[in-house]
mmCIF file of C-alpha atoms in Angstrom:
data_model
loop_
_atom_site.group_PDB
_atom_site.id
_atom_site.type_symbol
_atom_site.label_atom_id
_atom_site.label_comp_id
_atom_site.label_asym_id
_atom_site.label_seq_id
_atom_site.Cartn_x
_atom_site.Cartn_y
_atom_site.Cartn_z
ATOM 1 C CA UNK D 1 -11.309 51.141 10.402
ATOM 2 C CA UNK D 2 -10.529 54.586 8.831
ATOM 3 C CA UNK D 3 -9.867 57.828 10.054
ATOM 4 C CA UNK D 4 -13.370 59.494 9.100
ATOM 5 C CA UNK D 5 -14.900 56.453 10.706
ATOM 6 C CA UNK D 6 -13.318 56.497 13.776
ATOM 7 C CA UNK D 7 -14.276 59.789 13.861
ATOM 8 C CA UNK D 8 -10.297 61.574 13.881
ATOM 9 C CA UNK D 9 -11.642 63.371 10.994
ATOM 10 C CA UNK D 10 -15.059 65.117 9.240
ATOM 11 C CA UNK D 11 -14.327 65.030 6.045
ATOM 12 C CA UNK D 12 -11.480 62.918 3.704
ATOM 13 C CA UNK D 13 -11.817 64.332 -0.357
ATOM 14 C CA UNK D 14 -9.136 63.876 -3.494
ATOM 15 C CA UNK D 15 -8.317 62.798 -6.420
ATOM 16 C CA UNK D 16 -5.120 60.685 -7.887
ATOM 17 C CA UNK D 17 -2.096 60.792 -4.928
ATOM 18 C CA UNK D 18 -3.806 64.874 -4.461
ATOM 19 C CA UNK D 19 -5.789 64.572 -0.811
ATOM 20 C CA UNK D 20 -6.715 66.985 1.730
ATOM 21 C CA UNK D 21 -9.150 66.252 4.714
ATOM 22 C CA UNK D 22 -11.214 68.736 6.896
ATOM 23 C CA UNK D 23 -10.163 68.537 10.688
ATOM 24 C CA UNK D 24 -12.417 68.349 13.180
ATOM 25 C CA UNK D 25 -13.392 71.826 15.656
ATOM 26 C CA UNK D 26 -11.249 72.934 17.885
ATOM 27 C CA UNK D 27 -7.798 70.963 15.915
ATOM 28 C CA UNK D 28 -5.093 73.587 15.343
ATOM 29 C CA UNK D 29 -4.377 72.321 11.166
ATOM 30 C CA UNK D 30 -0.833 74.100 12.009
ATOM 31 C CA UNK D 31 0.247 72.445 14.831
ATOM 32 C CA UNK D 32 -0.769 69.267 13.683
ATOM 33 C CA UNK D 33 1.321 69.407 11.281
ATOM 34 C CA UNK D 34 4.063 70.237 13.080
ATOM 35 C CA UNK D 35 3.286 67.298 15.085
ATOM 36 C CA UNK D 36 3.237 65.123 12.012
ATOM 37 C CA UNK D 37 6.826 66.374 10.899
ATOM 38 C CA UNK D 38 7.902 65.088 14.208
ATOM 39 C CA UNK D 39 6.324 61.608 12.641
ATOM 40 C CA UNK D 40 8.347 62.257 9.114
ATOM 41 C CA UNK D 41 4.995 63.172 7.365
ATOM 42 C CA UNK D 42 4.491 66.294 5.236
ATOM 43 C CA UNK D 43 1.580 68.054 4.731
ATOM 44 C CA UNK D 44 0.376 71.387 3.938
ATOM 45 C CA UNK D 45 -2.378 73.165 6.397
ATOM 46 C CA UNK D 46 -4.820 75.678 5.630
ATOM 47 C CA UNK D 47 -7.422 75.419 8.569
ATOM 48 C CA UNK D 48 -9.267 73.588 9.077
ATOM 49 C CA UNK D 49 -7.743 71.295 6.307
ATOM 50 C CA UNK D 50 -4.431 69.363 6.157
ATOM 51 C CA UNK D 51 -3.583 68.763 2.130
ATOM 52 C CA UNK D 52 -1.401 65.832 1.012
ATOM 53 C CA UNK D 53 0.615 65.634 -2.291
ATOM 54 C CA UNK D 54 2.913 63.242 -1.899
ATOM 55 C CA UNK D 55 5.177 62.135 -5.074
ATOM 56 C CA UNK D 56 3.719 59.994 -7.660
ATOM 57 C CA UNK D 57 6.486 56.767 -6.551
ATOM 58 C CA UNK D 58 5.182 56.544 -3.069
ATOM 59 C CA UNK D 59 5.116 52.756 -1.872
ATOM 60 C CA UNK D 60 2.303 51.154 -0.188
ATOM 61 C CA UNK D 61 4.734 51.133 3.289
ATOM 62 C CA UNK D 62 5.174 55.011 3.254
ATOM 63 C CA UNK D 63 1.155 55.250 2.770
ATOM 64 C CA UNK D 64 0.709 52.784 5.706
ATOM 65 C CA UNK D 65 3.063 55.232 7.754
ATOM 66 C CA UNK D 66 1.290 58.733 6.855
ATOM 67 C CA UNK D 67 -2.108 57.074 7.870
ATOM 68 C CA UNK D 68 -0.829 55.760 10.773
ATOM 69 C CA UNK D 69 1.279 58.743 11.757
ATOM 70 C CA UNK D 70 -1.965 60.489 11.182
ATOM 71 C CA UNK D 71 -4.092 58.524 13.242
ATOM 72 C CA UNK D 72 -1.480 58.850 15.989
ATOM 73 C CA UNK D 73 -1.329 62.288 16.087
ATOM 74 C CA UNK D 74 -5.333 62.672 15.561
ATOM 75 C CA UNK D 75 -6.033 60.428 18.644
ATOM 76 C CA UNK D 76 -4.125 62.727 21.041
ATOM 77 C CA UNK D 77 -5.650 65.911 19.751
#
């Protein structure tokens, strides 16, 4: 199931390849990210969101790996 529904995040909004979600209380949006460059995924936080703009020619297999790095990260937080 997702990430919202699994309850890793609280809130999962965008438009087009532009996405940002809301962590959830008490998630540092800055040092997950750092966490996630460790994993080879960018994003840009501004707490308590994470924002995502990745390039218009992202594959299906680099999607797979940004949810999955995400959900990685996530669960340990």
């Amino acid at each position: 199931s997702g990430l919202l529904d699994d309850g890793l995040l609280v809130n999962v909004r965008g438009e087009g390849a532009v996405w940002g979600v809301t962590l959830n209380d008490g998630i540092d949006a800055v040092a997950t990210r750092d966490r996630l460059l460790d994993e080879g995924i960018i994003v840009r936080p501004l707490p308590p969101y994470l924002l995502m703009c990745p390039p218009l020619v992202i594959t299906d297999d680099q999607i797979d790996q940004m949810i999955g790095g995400m959900r990685s990260v996530l669960a340990k937080s």
